[in-house]
JSON list of C-alpha atoms in Angstrom, two decimals:
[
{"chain": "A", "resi": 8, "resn": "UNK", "atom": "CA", "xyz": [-1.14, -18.91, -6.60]},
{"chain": "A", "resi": 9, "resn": "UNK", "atom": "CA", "xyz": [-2.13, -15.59, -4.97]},
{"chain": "A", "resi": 10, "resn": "UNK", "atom": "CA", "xyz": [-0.96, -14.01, -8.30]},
{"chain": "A", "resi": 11, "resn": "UNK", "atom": "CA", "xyz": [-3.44, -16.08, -10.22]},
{"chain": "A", "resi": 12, "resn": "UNK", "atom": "CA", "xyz": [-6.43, -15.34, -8.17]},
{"chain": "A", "resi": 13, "resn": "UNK", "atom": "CA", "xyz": [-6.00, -11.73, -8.19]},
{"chain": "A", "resi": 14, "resn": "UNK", "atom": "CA", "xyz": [-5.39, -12.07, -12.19]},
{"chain": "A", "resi": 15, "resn": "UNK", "atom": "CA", "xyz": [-8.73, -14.57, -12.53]},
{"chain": "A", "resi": 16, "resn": "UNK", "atom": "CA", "xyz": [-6.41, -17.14, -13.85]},
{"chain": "A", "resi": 17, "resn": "UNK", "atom": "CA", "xyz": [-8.02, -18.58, -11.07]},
{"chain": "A", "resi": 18, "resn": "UNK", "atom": "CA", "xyz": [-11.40, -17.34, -11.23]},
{"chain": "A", "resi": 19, "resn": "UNK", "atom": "CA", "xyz": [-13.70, -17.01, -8.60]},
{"chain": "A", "resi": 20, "resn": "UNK", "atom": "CA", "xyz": [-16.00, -20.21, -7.88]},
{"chain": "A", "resi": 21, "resn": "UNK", "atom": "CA", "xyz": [-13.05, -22.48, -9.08]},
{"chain": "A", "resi": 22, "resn": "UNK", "atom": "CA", "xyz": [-12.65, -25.55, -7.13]},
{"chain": "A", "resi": 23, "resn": "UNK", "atom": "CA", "xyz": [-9.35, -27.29, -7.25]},
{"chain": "A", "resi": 24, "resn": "UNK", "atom": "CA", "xyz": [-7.93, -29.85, -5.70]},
{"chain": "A", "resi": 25, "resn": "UNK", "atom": "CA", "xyz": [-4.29, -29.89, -3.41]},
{"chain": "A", "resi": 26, "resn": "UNK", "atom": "CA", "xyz": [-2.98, -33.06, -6.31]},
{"chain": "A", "resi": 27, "resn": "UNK", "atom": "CA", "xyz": [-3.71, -30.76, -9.39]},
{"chain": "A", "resi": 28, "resn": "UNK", "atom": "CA", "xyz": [-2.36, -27.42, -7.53]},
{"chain": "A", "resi": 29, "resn": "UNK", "atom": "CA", "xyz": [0.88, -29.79, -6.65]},
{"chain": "A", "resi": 30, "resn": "UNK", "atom": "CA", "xyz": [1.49, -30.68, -10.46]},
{"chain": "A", "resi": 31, "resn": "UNK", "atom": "CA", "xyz": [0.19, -26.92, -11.39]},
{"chain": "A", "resi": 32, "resn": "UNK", "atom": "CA", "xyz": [3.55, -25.50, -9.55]},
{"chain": "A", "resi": 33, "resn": "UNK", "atom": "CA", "xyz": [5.23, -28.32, -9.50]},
{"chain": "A", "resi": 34, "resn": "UNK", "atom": "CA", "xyz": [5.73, -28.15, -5.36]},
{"chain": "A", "resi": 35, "resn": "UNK", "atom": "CA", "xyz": [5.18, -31.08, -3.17]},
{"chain": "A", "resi": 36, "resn": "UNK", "atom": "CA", "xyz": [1.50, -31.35, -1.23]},
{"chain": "A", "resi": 37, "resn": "UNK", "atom": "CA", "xyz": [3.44, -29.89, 1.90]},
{"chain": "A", "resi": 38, "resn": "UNK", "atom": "CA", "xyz": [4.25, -26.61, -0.18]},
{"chain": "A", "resi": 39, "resn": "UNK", "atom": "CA", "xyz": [0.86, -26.77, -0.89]},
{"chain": "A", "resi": 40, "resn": "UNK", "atom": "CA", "xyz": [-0.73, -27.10, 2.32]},
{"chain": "A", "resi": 41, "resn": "UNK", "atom": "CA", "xyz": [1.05, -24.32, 3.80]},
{"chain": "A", "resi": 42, "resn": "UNK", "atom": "CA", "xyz": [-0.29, -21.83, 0.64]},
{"chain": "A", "resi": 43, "resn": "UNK", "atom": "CA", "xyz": [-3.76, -23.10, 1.33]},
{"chain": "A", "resi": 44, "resn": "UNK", "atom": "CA", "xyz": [-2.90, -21.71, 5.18]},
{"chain": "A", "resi": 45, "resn": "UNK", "atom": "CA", "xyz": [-1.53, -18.78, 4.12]},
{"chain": "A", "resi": 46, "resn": "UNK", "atom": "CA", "xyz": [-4.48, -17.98, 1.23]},
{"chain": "A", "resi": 47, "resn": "UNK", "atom": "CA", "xyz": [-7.05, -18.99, 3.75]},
{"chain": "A", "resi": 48, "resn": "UNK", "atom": "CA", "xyz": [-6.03, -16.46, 6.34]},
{"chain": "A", "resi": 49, "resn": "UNK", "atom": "CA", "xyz": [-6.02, -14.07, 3.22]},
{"chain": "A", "resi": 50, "resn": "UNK", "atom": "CA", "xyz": [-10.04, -14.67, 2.70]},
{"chain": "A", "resi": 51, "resn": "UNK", "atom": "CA", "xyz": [-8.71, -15.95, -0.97]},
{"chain": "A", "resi": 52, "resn": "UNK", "atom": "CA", "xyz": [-9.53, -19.81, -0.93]},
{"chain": "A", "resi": 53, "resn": "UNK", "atom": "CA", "xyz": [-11.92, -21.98, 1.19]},
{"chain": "A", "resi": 54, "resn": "UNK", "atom": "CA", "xyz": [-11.46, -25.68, 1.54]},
{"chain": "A", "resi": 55, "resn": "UNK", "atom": "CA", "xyz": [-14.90, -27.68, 2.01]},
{"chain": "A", "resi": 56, "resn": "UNK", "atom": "CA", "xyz": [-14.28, -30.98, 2.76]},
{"chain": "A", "resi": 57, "resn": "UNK", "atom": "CA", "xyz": [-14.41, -34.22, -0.10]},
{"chain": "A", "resi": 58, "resn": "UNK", "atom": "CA", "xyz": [-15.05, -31.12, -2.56]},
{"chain": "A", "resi": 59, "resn": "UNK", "atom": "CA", "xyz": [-11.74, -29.37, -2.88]},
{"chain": "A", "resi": 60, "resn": "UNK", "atom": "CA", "xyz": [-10.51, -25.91, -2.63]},
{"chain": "A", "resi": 61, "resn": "UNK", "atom": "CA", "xyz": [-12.92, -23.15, -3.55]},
{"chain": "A", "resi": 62, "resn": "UNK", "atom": "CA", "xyz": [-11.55, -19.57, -4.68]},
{"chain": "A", "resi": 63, "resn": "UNK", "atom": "CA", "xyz": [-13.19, -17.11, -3.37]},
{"chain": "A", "resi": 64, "resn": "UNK", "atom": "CA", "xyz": [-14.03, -13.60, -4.86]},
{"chain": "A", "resi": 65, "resn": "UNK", "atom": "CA", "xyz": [-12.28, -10.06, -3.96]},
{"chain": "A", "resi": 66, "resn": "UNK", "atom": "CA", "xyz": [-14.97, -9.46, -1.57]},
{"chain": "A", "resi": 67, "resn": "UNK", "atom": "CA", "xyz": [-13.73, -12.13, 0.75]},
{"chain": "A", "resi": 68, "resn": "UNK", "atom": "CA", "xyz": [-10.67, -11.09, 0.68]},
{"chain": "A", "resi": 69, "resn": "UNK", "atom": "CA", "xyz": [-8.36, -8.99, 3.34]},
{"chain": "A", "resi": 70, "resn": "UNK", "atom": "CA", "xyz": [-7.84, -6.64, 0.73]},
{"chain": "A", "resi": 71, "resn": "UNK", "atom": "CA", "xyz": [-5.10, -4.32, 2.51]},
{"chain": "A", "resi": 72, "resn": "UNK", "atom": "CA", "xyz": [-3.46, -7.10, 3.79]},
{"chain": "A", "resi": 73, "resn": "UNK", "atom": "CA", "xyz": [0.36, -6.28, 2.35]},
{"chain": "A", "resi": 74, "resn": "UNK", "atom": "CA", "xyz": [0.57, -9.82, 0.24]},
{"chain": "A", "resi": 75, "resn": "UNK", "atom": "CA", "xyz": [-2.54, -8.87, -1.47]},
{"chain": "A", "resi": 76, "resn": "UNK", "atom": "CA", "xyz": [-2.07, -5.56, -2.31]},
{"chain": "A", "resi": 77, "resn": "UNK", "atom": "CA", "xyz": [1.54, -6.77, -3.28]},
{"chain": "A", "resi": 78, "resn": "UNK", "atom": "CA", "xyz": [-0.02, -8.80, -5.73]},
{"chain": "A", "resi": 79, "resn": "UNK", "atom": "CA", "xyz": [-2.08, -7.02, -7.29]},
{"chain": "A", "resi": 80, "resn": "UNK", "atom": "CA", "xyz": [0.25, -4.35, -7.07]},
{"chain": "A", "resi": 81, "resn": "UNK", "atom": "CA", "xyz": [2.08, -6.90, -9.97]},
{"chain": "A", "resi": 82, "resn": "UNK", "atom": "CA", "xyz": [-1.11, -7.54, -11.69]},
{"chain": "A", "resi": 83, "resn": "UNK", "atom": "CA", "xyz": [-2.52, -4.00, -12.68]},
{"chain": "A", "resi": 84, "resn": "UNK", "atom": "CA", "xyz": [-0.51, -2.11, -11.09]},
{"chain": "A", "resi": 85, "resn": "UNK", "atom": "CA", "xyz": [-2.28, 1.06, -12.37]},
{"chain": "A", "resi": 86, "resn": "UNK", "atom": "CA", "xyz": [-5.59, 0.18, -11.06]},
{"chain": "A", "resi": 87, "resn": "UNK", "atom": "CA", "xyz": [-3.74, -1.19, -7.36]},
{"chain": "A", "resi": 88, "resn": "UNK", "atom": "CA", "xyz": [-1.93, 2.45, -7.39]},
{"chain": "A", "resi": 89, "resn": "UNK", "atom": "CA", "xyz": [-5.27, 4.61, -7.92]},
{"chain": "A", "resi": 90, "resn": "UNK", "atom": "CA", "xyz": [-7.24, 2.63, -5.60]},
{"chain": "A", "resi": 91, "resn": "UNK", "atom": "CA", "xyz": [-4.64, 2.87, -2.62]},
{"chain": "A", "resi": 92, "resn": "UNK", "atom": "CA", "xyz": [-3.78, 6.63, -4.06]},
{"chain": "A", "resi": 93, "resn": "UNK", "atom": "CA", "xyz": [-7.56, 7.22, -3.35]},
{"chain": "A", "resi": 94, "resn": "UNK", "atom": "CA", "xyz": [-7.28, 5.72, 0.14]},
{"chain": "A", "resi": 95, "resn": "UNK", "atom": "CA", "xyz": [-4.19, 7.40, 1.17]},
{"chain": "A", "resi": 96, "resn": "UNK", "atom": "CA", "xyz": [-5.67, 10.90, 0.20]},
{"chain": "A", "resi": 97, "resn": "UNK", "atom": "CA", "xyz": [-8.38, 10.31, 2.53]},
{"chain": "A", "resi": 98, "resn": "UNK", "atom": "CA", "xyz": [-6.45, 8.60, 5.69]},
{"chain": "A", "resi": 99, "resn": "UNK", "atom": "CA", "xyz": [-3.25, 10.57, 5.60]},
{"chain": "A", "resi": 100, "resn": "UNK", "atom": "CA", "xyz": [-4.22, 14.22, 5.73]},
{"chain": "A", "resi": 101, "resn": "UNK", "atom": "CA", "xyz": [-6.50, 13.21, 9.09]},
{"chain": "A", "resi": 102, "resn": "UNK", "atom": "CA", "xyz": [-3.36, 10.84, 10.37]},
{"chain": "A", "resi": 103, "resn": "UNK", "atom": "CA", "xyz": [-0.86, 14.29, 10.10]},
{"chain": "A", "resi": 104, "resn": "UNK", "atom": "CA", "xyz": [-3.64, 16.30, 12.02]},
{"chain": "A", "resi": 105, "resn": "UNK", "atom": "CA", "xyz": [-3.58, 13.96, 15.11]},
{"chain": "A", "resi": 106, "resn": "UNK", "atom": "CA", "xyz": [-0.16, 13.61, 14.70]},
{"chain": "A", "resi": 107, "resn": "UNK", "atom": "CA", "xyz": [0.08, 17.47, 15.65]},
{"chain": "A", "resi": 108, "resn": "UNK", "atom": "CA", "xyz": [-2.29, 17.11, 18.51]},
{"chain": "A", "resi": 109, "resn": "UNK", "atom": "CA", "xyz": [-0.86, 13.87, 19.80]},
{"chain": "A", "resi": 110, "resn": "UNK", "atom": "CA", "xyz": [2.65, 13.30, 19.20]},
{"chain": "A", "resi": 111, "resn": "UNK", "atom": "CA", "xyz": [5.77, 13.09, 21.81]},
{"chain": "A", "resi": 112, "resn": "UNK", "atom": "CA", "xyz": [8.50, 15.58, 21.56]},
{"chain": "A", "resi": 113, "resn": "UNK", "atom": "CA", "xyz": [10.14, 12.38, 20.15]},
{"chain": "A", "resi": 114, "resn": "UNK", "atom": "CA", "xyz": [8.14, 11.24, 17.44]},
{"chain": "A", "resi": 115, "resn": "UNK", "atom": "CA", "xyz": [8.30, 15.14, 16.33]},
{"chain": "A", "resi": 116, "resn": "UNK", "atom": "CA", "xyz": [11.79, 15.10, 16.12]},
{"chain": "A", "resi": 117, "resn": "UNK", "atom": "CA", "xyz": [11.95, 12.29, 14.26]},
{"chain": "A", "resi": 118, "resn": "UNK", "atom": "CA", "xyz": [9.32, 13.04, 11.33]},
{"chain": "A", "resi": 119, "resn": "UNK", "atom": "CA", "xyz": [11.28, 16.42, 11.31]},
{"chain": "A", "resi": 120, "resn": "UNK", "atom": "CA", "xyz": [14.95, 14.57, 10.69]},
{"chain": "A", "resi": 121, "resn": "UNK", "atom": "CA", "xyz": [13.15, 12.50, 8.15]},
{"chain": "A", "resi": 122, "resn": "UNK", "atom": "CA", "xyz": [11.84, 15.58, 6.27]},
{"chain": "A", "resi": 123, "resn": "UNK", "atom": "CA", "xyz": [15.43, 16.73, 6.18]},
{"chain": "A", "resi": 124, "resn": "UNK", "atom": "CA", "xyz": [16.81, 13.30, 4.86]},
{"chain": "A", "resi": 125, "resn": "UNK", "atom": "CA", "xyz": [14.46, 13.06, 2.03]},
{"chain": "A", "resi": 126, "resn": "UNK", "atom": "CA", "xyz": [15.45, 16.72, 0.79]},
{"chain": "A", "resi": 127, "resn": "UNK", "atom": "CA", "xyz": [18.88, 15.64, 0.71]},
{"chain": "A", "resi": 128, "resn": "UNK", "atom": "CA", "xyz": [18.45, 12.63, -0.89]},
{"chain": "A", "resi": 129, "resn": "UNK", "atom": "CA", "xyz": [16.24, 14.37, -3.31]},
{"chain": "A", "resi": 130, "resn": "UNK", "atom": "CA", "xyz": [18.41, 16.88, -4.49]},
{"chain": "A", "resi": 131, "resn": "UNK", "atom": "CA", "xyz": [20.97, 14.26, -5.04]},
{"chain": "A", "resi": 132, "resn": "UNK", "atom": "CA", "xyz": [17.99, 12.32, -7.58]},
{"chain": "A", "resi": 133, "resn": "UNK", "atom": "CA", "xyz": [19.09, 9.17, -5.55]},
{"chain": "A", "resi": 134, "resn": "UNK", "atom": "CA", "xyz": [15.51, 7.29, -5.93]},
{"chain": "A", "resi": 135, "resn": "UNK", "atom": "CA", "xyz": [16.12, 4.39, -4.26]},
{"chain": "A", "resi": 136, "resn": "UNK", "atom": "CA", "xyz": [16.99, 6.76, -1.07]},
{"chain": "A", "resi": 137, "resn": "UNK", "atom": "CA", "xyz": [13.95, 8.69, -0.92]},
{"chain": "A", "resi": 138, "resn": "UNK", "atom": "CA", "xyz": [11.79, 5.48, -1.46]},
{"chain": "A", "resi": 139, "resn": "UNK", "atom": "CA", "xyz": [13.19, 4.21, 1.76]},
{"chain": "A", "resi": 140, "resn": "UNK", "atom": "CA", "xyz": [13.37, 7.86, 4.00]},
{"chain": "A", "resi": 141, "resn": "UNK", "atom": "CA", "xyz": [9.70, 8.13, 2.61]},
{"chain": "A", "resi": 142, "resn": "UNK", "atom": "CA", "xyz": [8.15, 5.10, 3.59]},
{"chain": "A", "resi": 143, "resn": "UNK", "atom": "CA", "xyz": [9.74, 6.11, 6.46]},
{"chain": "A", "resi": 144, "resn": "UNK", "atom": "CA", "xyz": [8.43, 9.58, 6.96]},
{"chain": "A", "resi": 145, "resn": "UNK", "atom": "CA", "xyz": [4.72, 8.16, 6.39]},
{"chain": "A", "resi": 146, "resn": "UNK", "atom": "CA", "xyz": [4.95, 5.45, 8.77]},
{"chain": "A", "resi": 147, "resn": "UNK", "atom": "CA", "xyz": [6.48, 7.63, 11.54]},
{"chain": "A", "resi": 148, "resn": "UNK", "atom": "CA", "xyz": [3.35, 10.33, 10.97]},
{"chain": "A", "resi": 149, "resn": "UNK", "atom": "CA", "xyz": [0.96, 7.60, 10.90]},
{"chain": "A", "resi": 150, "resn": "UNK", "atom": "CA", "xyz": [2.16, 6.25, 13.75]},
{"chain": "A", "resi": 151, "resn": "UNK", "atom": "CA", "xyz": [2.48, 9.79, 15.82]},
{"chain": "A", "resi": 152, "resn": "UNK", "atom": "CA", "xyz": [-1.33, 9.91, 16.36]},
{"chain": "A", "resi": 153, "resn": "UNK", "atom": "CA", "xyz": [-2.23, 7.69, 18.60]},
{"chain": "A", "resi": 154, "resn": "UNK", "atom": "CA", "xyz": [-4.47, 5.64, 16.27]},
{"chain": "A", "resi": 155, "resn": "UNK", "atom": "CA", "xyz": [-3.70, 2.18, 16.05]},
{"chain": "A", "resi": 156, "resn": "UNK", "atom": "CA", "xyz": [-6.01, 1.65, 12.26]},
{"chain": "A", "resi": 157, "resn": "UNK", "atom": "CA", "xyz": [-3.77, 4.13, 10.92]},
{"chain": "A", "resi": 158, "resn": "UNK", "atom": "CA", "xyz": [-0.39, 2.87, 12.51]},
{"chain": "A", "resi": 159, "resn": "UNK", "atom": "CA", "xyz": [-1.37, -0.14, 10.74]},
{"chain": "A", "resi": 160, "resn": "UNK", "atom": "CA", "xyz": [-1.97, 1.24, 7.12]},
{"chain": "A", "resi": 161, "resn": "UNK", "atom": "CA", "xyz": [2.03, 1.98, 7.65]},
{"chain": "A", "resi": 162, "resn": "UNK", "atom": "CA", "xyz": [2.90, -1.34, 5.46]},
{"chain": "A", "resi": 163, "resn": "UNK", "atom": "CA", "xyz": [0.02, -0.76, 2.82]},
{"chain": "A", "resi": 164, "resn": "UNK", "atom": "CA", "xyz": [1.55, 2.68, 2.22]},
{"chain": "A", "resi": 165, "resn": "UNK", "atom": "CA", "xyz": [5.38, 0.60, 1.94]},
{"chain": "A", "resi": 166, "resn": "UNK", "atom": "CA", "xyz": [3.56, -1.24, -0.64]},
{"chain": "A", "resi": 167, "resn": "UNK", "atom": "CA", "xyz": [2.00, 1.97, -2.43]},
{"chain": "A", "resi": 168, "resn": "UNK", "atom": "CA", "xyz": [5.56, 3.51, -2.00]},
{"chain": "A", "resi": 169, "resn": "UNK", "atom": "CA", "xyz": [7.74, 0.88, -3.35]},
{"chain": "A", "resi": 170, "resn": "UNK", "atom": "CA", "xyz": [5.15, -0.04, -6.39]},
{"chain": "A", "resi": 171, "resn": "UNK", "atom": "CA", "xyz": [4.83, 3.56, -7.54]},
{"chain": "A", "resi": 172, "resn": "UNK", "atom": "CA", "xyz": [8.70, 3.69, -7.65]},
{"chain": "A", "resi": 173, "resn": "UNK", "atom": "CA", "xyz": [9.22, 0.18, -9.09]},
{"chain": "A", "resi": 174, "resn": "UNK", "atom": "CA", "xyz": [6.92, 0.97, -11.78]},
{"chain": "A", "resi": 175, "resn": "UNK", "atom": "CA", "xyz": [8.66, 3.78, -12.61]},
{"chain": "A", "resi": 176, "resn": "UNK", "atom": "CA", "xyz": [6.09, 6.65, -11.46]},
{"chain": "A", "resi": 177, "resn": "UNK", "atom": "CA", "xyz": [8.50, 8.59, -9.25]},
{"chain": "A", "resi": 178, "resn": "UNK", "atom": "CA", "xyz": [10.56, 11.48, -10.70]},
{"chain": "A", "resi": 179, "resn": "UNK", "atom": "CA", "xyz": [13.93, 10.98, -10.38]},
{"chain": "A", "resi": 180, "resn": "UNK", "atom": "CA", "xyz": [14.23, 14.24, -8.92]},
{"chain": "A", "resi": 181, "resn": "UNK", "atom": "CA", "xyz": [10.93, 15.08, -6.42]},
{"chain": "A", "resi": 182, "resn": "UNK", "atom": "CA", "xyz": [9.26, 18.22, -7.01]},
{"chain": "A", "resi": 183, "resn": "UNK", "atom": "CA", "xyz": [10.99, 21.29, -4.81]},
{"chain": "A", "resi": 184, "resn": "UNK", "atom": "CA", "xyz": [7.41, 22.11, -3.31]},
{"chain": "A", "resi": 185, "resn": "UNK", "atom": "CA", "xyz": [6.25, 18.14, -2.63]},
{"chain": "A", "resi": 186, "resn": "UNK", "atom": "CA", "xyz": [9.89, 18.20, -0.74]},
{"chain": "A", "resi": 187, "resn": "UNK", "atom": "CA", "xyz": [8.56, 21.52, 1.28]},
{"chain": "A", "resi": 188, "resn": "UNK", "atom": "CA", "xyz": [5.17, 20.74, 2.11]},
{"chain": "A", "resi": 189, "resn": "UNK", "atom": "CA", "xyz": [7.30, 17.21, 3.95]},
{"chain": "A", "resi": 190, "resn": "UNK", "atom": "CA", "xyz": [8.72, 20.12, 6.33]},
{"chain": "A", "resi": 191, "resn": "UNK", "atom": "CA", "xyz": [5.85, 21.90, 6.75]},
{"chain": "A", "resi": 192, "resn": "UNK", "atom": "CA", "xyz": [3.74, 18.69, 8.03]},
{"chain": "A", "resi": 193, "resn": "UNK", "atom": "CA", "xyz": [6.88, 17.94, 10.22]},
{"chain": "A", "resi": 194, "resn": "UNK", "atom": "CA", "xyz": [6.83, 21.77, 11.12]},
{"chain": "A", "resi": 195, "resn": "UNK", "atom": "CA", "xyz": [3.09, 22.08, 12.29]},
{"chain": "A", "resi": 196, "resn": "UNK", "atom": "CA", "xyz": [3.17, 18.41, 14.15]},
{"chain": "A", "resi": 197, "resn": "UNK", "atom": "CA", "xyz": [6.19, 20.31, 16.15]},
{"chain": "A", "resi": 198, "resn": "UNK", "atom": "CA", "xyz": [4.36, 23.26, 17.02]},
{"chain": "A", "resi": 199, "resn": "UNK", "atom": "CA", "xyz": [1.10, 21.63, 17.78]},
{"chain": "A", "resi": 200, "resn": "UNK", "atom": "CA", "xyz": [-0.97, 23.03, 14.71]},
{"chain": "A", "resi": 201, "resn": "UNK", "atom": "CA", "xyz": [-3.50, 20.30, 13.50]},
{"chain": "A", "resi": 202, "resn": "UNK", "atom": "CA", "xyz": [-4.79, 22.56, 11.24]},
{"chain": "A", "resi": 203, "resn": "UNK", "atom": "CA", "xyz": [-1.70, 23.21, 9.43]},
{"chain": "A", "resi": 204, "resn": "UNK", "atom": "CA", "xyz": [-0.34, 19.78, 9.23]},
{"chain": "A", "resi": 205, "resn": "UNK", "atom": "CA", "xyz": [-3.84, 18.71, 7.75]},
{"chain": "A", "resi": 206, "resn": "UNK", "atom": "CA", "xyz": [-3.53, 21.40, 4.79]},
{"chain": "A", "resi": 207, "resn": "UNK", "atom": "CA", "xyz": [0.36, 20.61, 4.01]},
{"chain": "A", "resi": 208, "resn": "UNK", "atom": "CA", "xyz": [-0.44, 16.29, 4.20]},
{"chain": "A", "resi": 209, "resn": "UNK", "atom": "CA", "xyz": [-3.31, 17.22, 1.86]},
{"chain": "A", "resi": 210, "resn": "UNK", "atom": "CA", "xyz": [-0.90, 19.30, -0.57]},
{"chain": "A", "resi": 211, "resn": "UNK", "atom": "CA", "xyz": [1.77, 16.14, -0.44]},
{"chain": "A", "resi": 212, "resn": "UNK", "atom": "CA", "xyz": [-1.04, 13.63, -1.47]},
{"chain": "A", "resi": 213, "resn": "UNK", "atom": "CA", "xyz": [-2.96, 15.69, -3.90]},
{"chain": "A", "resi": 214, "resn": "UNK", "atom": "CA", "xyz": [0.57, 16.26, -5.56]},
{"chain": "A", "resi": 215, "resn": "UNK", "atom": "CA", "xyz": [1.41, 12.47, -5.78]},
{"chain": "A", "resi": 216, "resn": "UNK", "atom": "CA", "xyz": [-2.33, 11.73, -7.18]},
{"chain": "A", "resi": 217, "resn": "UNK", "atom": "CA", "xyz": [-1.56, 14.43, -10.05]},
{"chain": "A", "resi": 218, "resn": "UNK", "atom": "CA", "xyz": [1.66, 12.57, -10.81]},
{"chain": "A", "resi": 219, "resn": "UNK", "atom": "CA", "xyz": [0.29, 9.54, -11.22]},
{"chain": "A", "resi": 220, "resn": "UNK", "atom": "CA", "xyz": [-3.14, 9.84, -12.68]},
{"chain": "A", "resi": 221, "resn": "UNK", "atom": "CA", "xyz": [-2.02, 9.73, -16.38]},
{"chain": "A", "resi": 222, "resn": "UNK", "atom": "CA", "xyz": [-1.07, 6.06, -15.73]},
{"chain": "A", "resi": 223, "resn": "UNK", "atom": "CA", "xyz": [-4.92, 5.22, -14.57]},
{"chain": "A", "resi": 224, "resn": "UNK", "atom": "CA", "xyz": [-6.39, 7.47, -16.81]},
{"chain": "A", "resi": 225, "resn": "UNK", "atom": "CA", "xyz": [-9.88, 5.91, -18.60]},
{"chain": "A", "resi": 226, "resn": "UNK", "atom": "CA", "xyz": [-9.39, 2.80, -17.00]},
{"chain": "A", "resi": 227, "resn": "UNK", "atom": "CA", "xyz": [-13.15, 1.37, -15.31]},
{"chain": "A", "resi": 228, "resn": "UNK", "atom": "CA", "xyz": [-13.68, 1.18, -12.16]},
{"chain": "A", "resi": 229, "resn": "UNK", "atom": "CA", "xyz": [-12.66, -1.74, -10.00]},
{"chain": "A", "resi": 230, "resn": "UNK", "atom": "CA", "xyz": [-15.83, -3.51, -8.48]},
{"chain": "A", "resi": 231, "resn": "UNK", "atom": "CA", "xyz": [-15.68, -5.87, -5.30]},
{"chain": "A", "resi": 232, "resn": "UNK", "atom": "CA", "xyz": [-17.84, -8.50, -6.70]}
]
């Protein structure tokens, strides 16, 4: 059902009732209950009482919430990936620069070892690896700052991650310098240079945008309306 609204199979201003969304996917009115819950929560549907169930449009939506962008992420997955490309270019560069003026000796040490994993498993071309040291990589220099808002974009940039890969948008073999620039974030968060880590996390993203643009390219503009 959350793949239909985000489609406009079910468009916005729809009202439906739980007996025709039973015999629509064939679930029993318990299933669908617990979706209405779920979608509710989600800012996707509104029930109003002897009326039905109203869907609601992407404005009212939580629209980084990780089931939402995970399906839209199967609906157009171009337009998902550009959007939350955008959004990572502006969130993560900041996120590495705290990181370096924040982060434990730990949490250093860690983003560092990660750096080193995804080389190796980058050389080998073993995709699936670096999808998983990646994600990650990302959430541990998210995380390293200090700021809870960013910590939390951690499963939105899974999602960006693991739809890039799954739509087949990551080289097999990661570019030698997007591999480097991993270290040299990891490098400058060690040492305490904010600067640094900012220009390297900005090299990383600008790198993945330029890899993936192609697949966006002269497609409009999404509009929250």
């Amino acid at each position: 059902m959350g793949t239909d609204i985000v489609t406009g199979d079910l468009e916005a201003g729809t009202v439906v009732r739980a007996e025709e969304l039973r015999v629509r996917y064939e679930v029993s009115l318990s299933v669908v209950r617990e979706v209405v819950r779920v979608l509710e929560s989600l800012g996707m549907v509104k029930p109003i009482r002897r009326l039905g169930l109203v869907i609601l449009s992407m404005r009212e939506w939580t629209i980084l919430d990780p089931l939402v962008v995970r399906w839209r992420m199967a609906a157009t997955p171009a337009l998902q990936l550009r959007s939350l490309t955008e959004l990572r270019v502006a969130i993560e560069p900041q996120a590495a620069h705290l990181a370096a003026v924040h982060a434990s000796a730990d949490a250093a040490e860690e983003i560092m070892g990660l750096a080193a994993r995804m080389r190796t498993s980058g050389r080998k071309g073993d995709v699936e690896a670096v999808l998983e040291v990646d994600i990650a990589y990302h959430r541990a220099v998210l995380r390293a700052g200090g700021n809870e808002l960013f910590a939390s974009f951690d499963s939105v940039v899974a999602e960006i991650l693991r739809g890039r890969t799954h739509a087949g948008l990551m080289p097999k073999f990661p570019h030698p310098g997007a591999l480097q620039w991993h270290f040299d974030v990891a490098d400058a968060i060690g040492n305490g240079d904010p600067d640094r880590a900012h220009a390297a996390m900005t090299k990383i993203m600008d790198r993945a945008f330029a890899e993936m643009e192609d697949a966006w390219a002269g497609q409009p503009r999404l509009r929250a309306d």
